[in-house]
mmCIF file of C-alpha atoms and ligand atoms in Angstrom:
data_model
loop_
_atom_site.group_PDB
_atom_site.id
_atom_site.type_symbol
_atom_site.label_atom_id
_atom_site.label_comp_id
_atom_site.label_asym_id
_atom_site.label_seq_id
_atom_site.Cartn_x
_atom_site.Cartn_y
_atom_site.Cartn_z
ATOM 1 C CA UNK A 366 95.210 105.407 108.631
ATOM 2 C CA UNK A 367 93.078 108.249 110.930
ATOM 3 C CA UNK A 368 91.503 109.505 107.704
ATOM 4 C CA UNK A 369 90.038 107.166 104.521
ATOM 5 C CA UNK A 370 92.376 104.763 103.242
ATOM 6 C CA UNK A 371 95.888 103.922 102.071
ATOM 7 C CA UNK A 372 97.592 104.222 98.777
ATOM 8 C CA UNK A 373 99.165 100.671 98.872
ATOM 9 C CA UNK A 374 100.502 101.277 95.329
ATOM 10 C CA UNK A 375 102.085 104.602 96.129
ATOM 11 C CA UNK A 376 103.293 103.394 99.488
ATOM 12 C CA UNK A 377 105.336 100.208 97.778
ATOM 13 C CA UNK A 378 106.272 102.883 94.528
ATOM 14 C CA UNK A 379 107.926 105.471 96.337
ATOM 15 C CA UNK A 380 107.540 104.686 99.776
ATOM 16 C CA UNK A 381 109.945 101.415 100.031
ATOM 17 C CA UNK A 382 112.438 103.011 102.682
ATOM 18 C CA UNK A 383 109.864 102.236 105.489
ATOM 19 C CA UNK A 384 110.644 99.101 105.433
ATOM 20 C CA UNK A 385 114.145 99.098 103.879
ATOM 21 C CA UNK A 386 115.070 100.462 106.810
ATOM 22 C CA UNK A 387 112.871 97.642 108.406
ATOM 23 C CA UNK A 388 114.924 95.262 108.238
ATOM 24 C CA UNK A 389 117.328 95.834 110.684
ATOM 25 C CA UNK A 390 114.788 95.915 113.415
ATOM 26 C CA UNK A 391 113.735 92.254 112.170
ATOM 27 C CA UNK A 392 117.141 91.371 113.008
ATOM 28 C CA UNK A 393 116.750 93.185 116.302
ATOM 29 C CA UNK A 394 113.750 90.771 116.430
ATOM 30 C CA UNK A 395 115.300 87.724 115.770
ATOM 31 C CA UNK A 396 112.327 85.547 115.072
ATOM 32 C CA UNK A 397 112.894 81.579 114.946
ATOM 33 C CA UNK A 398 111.890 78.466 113.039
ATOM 34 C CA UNK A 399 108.049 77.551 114.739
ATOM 35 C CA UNK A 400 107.199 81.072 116.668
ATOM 36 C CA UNK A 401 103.792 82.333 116.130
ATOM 37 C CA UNK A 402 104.613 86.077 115.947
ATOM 38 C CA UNK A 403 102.069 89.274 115.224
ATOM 39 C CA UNK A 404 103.498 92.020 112.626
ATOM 40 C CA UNK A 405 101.885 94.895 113.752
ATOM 41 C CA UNK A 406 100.548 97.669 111.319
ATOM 42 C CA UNK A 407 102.159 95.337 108.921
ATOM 43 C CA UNK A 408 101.260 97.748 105.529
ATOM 44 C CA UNK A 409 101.634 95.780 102.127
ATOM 45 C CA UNK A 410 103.562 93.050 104.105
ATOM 46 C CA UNK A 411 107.289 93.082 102.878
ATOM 47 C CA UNK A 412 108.473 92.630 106.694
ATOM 48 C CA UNK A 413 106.376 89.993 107.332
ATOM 49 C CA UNK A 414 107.473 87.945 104.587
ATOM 50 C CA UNK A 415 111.427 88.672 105.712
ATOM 51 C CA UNK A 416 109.973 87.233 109.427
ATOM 52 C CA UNK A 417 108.100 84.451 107.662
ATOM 53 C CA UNK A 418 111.399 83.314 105.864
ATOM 54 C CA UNK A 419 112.912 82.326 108.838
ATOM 55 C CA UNK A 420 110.597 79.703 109.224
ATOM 56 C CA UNK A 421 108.149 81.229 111.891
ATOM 57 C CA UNK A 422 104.459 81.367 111.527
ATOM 58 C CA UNK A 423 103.567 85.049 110.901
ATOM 59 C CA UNK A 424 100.075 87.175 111.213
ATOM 60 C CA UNK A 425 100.135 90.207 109.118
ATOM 61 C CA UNK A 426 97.450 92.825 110.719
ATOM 62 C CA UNK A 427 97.519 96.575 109.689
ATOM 63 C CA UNK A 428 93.817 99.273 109.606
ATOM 64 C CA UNK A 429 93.856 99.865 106.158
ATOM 65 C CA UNK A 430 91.751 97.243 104.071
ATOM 66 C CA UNK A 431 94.483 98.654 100.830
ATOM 67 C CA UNK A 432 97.110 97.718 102.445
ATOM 68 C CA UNK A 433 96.085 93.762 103.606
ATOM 69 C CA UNK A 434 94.433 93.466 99.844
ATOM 70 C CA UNK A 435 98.063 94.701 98.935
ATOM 71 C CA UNK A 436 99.687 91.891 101.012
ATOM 72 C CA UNK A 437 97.582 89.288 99.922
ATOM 73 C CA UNK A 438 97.948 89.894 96.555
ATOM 74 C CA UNK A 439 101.973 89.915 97.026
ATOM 75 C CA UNK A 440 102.420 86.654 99.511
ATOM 76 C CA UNK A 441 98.823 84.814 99.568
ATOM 77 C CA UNK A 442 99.708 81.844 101.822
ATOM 78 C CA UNK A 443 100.595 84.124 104.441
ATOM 79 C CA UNK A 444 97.778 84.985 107.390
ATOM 80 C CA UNK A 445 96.535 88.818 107.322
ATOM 81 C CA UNK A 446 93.324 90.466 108.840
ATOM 82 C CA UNK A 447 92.452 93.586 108.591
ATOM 83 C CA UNK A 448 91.968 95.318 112.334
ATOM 84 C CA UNK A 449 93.213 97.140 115.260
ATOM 85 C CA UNK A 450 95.502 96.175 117.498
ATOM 86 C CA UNK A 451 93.519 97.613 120.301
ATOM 87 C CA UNK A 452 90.308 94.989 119.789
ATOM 88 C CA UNK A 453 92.414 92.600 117.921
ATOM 89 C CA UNK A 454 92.251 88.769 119.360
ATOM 90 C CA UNK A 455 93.566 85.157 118.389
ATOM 91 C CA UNK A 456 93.377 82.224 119.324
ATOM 92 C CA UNK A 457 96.713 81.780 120.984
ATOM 93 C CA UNK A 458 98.646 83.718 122.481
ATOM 94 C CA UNK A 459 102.074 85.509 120.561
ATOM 95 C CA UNK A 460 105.949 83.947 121.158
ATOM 96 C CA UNK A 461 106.696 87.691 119.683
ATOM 97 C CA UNK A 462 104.693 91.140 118.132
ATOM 98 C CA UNK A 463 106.849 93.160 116.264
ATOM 99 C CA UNK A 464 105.965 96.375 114.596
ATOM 100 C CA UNK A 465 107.734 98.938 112.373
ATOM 101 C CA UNK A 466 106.607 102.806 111.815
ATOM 102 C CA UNK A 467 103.310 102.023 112.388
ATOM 103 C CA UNK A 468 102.248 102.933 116.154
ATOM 104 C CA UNK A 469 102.954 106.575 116.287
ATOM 105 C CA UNK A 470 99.654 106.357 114.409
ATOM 106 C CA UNK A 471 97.670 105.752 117.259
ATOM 107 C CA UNK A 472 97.370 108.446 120.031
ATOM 108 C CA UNK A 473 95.648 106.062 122.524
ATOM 109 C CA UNK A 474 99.181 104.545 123.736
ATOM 110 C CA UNK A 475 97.732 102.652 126.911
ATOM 111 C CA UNK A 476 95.475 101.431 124.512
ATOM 112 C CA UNK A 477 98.210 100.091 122.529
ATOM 113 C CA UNK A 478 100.367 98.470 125.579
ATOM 114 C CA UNK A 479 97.809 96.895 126.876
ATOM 115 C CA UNK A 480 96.851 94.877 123.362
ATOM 116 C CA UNK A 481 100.214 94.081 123.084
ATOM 117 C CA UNK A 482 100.533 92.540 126.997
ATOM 118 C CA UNK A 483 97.528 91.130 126.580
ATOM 119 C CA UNK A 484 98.405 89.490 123.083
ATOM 120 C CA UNK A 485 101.619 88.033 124.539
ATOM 121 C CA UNK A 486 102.998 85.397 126.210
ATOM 122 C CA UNK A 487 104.436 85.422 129.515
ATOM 123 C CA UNK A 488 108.163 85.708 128.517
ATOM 124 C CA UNK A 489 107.045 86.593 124.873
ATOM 125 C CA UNK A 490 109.044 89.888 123.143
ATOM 126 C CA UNK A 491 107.973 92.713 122.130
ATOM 127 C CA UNK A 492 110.485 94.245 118.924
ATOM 128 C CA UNK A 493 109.611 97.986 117.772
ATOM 129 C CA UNK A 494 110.027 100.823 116.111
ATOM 130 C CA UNK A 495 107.999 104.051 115.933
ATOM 131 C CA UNK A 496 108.686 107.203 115.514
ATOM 132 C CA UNK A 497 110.306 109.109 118.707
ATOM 133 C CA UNK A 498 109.803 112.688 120.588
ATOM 134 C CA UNK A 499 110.700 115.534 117.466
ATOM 135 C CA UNK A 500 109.924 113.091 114.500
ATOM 136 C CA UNK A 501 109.353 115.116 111.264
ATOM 137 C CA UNK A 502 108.921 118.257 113.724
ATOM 138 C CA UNK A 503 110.480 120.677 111.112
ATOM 139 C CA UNK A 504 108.512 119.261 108.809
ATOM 140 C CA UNK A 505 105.097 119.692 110.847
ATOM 141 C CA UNK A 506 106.093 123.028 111.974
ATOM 142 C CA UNK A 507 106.442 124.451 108.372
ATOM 143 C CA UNK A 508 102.791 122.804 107.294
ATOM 144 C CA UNK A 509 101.658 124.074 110.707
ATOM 145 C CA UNK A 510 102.584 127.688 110.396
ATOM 146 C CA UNK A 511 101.691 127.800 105.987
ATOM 147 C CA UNK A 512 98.404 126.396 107.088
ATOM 148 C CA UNK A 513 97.650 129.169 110.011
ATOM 149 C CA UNK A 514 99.719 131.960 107.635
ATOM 150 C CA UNK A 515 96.968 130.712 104.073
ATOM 151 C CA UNK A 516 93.899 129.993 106.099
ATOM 152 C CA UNK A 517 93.817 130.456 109.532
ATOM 153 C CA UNK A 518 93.585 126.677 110.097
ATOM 154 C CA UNK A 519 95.227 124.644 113.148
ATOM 155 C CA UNK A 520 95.372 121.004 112.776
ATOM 156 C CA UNK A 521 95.057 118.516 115.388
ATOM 157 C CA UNK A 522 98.339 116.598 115.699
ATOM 158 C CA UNK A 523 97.347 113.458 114.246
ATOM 159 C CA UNK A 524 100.969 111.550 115.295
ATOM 160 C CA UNK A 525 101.866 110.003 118.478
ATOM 161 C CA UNK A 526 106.183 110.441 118.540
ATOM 162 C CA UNK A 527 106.937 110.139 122.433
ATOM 163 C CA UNK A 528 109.806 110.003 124.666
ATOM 164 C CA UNK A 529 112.254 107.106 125.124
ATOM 165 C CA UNK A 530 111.434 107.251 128.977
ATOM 166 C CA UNK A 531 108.240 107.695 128.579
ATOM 167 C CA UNK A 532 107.350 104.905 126.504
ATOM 168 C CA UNK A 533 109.764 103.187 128.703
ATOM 169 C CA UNK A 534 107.417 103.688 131.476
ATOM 170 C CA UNK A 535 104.566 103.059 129.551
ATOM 171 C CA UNK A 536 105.631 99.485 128.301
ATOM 172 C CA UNK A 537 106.923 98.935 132.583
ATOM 173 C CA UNK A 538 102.972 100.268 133.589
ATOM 174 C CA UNK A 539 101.431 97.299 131.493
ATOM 175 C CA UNK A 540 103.985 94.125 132.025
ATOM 176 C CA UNK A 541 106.875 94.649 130.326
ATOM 177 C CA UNK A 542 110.314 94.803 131.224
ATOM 178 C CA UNK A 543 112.026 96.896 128.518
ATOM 179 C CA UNK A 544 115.290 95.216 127.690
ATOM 180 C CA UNK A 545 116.756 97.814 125.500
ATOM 181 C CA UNK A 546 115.624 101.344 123.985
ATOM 182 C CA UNK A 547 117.229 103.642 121.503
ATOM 183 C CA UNK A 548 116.043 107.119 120.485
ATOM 184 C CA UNK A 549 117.872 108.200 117.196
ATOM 185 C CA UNK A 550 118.349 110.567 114.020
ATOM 186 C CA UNK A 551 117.936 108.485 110.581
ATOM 187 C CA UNK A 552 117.480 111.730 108.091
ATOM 188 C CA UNK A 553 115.285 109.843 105.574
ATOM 189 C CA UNK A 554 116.181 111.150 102.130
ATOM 190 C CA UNK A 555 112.855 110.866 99.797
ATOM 191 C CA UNK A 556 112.798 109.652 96.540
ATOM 192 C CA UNK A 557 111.822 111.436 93.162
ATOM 193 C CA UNK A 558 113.875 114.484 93.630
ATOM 194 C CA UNK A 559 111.634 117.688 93.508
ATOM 195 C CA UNK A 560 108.327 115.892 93.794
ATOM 196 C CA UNK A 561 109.586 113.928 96.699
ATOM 197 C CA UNK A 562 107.669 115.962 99.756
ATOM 198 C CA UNK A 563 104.492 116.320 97.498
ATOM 199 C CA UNK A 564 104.566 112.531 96.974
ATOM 200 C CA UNK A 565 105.472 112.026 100.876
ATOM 201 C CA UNK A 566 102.571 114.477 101.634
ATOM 202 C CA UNK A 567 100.115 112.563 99.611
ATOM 203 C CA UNK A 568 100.913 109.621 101.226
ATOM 204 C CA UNK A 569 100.920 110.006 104.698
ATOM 205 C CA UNK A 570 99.985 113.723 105.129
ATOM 206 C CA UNK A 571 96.362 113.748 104.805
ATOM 207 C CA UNK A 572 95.721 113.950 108.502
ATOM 208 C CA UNK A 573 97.300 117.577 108.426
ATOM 209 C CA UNK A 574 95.903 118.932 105.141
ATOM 210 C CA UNK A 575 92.671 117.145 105.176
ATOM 211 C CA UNK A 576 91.034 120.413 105.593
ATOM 212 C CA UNK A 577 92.553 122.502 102.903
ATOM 213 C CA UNK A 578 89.976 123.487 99.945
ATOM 214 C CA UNK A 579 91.261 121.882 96.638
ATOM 215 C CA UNK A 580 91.058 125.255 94.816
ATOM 216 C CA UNK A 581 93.998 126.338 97.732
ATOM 217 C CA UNK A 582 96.219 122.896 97.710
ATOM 218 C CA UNK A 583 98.799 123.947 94.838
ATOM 219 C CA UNK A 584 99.136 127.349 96.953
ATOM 220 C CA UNK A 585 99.773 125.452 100.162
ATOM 221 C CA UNK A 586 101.986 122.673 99.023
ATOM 222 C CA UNK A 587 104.381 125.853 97.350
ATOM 223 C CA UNK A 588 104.403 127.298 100.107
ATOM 224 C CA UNK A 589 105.306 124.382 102.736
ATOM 225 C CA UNK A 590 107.674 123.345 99.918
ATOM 226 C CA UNK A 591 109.271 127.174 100.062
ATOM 227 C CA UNK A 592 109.589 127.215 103.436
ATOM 228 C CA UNK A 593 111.514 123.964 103.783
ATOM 229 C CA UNK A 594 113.425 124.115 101.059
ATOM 230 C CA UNK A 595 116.282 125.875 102.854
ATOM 231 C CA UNK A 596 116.787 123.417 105.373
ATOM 232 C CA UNK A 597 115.524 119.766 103.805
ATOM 233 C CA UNK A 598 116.451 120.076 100.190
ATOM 234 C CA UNK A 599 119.980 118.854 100.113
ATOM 235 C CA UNK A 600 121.949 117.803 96.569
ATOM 236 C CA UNK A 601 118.195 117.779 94.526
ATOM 237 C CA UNK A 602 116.185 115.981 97.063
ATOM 238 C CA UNK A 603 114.336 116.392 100.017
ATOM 239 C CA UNK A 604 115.525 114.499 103.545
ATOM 240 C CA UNK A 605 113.325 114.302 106.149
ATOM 241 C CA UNK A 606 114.029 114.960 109.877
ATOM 242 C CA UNK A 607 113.272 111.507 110.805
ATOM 243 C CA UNK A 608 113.999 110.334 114.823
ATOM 244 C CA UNK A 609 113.362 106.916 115.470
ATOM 245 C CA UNK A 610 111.906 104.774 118.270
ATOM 246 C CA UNK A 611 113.500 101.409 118.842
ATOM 247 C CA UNK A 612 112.375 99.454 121.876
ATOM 248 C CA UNK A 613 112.736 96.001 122.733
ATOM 249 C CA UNK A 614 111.032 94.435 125.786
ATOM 250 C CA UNK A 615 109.569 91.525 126.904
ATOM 251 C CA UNK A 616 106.744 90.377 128.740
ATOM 252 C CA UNK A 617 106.610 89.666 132.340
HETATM 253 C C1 BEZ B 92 107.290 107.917 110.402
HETATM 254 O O1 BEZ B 92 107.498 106.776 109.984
HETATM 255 O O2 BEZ B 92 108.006 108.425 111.252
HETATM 256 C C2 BEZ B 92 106.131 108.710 109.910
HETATM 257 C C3 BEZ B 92 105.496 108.344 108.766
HETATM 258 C C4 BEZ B 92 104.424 109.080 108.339
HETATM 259 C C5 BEZ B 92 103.982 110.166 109.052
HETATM 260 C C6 BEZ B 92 104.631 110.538 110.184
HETATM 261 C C7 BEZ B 92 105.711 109.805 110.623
#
């Protein structure tokens, strides 16, 4: 989402556990028959159709132009625009925003809170899920050290993963009271077996290896693949070190 564009087919192919695990959080949620509610960084849409079924009027907005073509194509007489959240306006104001694994993607958290007060109702909730303080960090920690070991790069951390108490206080800074907040392990297991970390590297890993040559990428994705293997390949396929996020809050 920093870099070009999504792979909206890839993402719904072999990506589908980000919003599998979804789901739950839409319960967490609980949206109701005639809310207006925002899905924010909504990707090709499969949790905004889950909100729309229970009879609420949804807005699907996500940064990637794939991803909204994606979610048109899948549930057309739903409403999506293409935008961030940060300079994103409507006409009314939100009963509810929800968003799932999409903010960590967005380093400019006051930014963020203050969309999402400003976007709300007084009294309106706020249901979401990011990832948390040491998301994936075995996982950027191995692409961090192959990429300084290979080619004497250092990548700018393109992710966002904070605190529970800080985002706590972040969400309390810009009119929210937070209601409830959990910071957990989910170990995400990956799908198609060996080429499961290439495939989530392709995806969402371009911020990180942006800068690597072509002629050098086989070499580089060996060797982050050798030096996780030992501690994320488990029973022939790899599981990520997840930590999840979960906040929900409402709006003063
Ligand atoms: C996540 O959902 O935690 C995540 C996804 C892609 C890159 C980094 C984190």
């Amino acid at each position: 989402m920093t870099t070009g564009d999504w792979d909206a087919a890839l993402y719904d192919a072999k990506h589908a556990f980000v919003f599998a695990y979804g789901s739950s959080l839409v319960e967490l949620l609980a949206p109701r028959s005639g809310e207006l509610i925002l899905d924010v960084g909504c990707g090709t849409g499969h949790l905004t159709a889950t909100i729309a079924h229970c009879g609420a009027q949804v807005v699907g907005l996500d940064l990637s132009p794939a991803m909204i073509e994606a979610a048109r194509q899948h549930y057309p007489t739903l409403e999506w625009h293409v935008g961030d959240i940060r300079t994103f306006s409507y006409p009314q104001p939100f009963d509810a925003v929800f968003s799932n694994a999409a903010l960590h993607w967005i380093p400019d958290a006051e930014g963020v809170a203050k969309a999402l007060a400003r976007l709300l109702k007084p009294g309106g909730r706020l249901a979401l899920e990011m990832g948390g303080r040491g998301n994936v960090a075995t996982l950027q920690a191995a692409v961090e050290a192959v990429l300084q070991e290979h080619l004497a790069i250092t990548p700018t951390n393109p992710w966002y993963f904070p605190a529970l108490g800080e985002y706590a206080a972040l969400l309390e800074t810009h009119g929210f009271e937070v209601q409830a907040a959990w910071l957990f392990e989910r170990p995400t297991a990956l799908e198609e077996g060996e080429r499961g970390l290439r495939l989530w590297l392709e995806m969402f890993g371009s911020p990180l290896l942006g800068a690597v040559p072509t002629e050098r990428r086989e070499e580089i994705l060996t060797a982050i693949e050798e030096k996780l293997r030992p501690v994320l390949f488990k029973e022939g396929r790899w599981e990520l070190d997840y930590r999840r996020l979960r906040v929900l809050a409402r709006r003063l």
